[in-house]
Amino acid sequence: MIPTRRTLLAALAAVGTLASLTACGGGSDDGSGSSDASGGTYTFWDPYPQFDASSPWGKLVTDCGTKAGVTVKRTAYDTTDLGNKALLAAQQGNAPDVMLVDNPVVSTLVEAGILNKTSDLGLDTKAIQKNIIGAGTIDDAAYGVPIGANTLALYYNKKVLSAAGVDPASIKDWTSLTAALQKVKAAGKKGITFSAINTEEGSFQFLPWFWGAGGDLKKLDSDKGVAALTLWKQWVDGGLAPKDVLQNTQTTSWQEFATGDYAFGENGTWQLGNAEKAGFDYGVLNIPAKDGGSAPVPTGGEFVTVPVQKDTARYDVSKKIVECLTNDTNLLATDTTLTYIAPTAAVQAKQVAANAKLGPWVDAVAAARGRTSGGLGSKYPTISQPMWTAVQSALSGGKSPQDALATAQSSAEKG
């Protein structure tokens, strides 16, 4: 059953709050989705309004059009606005030729019949890490090429841990992490900060713990899911995490960690620049799974897609533009600009060679998975919202973790 346009718009609005992961600001309403084949003009939409035509990204888009023998008319929107406009443009028959969209949006657009399969376009995706392209894969078919990925890990303050007698290498699982937080608290410092806000950011930050316990998004109230929420509740109730995690965005959570008082901060690749400016030595750890190893973390990042067109002859040029934007040289430049991890091993190696501090992030991305993977597709938003509501309810003391997730599961099933 294909969702109604109203359902699709609601889904896009729900996933669109992750625009902050790529530091997107307000969108622009300039330009339209119409294409002028006779004038050699191809339209391109992206969620990067922070980059104007004179930026390296803006120049790259223009250059890729030039190399394909056409002029590219680029329009930048914020993430939610772009998704909504894509649905409307497709309905009106004037979708852009090429479109860069946030990865959770891909499945929603596919269900609306808007995107072409990469295989039908002849785009080669064999070199891309399977878990990264998985965020844009539906029924074993990829519908775009990832431009890069960002994800979550634990930043740690070396001075705070040293003063508390904690060796970061000793943190292997939830038990050892909680023990480290207790030592830090006993030494007079603060434990861990994260975002548990009642938006997609809260779900994004909860997922590593949920998945790290073996949780399944199709069964929110399993014992494994309850274990993850119980862990967070114990930290907040025990003073190992601040109560304001309930209001923290990923930005305000980072600001807390940047004070230098916290041992750990759960945050993303996009904070590396701020970490360098924080004024204290830091390190990065993969988020541990409950019983050891790296927890799966959610992937952020965008896919370059080719919307369905009435004039299929346009696809050859669109393919050239996509290939240009995603070749190794341009991926390296773009992912450096965006602080993304590249989707291919070859470019990742170049990134680490240029900046060794990206090494832990390459490992984190290798353990990541798409929020819409596993057949969830556009169902993900109907699961995510009840999940973040459950987190809020449990951490505020309104319900037990078990009851909160039971309510969430019931709500998700109705969605």
mmCIF file of N, CA, C and O in Angstrom, residues 6 222 231 312 326 333 380:
data_model
loop_
_atom_site.group_PDB
_atom_site.id
_atom_site.type_symbol
_atom_site.label_atom_id
_atom_site.label_comp_id
_atom_site.label_asym_id
_atom_site.label_seq_id
_atom_site.Cartn_x
_atom_site.Cartn_y
_atom_site.Cartn_z
ATOM 1 N N ARG A 6 -0.393 12.953 2.494
ATOM 2 C CA ARG A 6 -0.384 13.505 3.850
ATOM 3 C C ARG A 6 0.524 12.674 4.750
ATOM 4 O O ARG A 6 1.306 13.210 5.535
ATOM 5 N N SER A 222 10.787 -4.970 24.023
ATOM 6 C CA SER A 222 11.464 -6.220 24.377
ATOM 7 C C SER A 222 12.363 -5.993 25.583
ATOM 8 O O SER A 222 12.680 -4.851 25.941
ATOM 9 N N LEU A 231 19.264 1.691 31.501
ATOM 10 C CA LEU A 231 20.633 2.201 31.665
ATOM 11 C C LEU A 231 20.617 3.722 31.723
ATOM 12 O O LEU A 231 21.183 4.329 32.647
ATOM 13 N N THR A 312 12.980 10.729 -20.326
ATOM 14 C CA THR A 312 14.014 9.818 -19.815
ATOM 15 C C THR A 312 15.370 10.035 -20.488
ATOM 16 O O THR A 312 16.388 9.548 -19.989
ATOM 17 N N THR A 326 30.442 12.261 -7.002
ATOM 18 C CA THR A 326 30.801 11.150 -6.104
ATOM 19 C C THR A 326 32.065 10.414 -6.510
ATOM 20 O O THR A 326 32.328 9.318 -6.019
ATOM 21 N N ALA A 333 37.167 15.904 -1.127
ATOM 22 C CA ALA A 333 37.025 17.339 -0.868
ATOM 23 C C ALA A 333 35.717 17.646 -0.147
ATOM 24 O O ALA A 333 35.693 18.404 0.834
ATOM 25 N N TYR A 380 9.800 4.039 9.679
ATOM 26 C CA TYR A 380 10.683 4.469 10.759
ATOM 27 C C TYR A 380 10.145 5.654 11.568
ATOM 28 O O TYR A 380 10.149 5.617 12.812
#
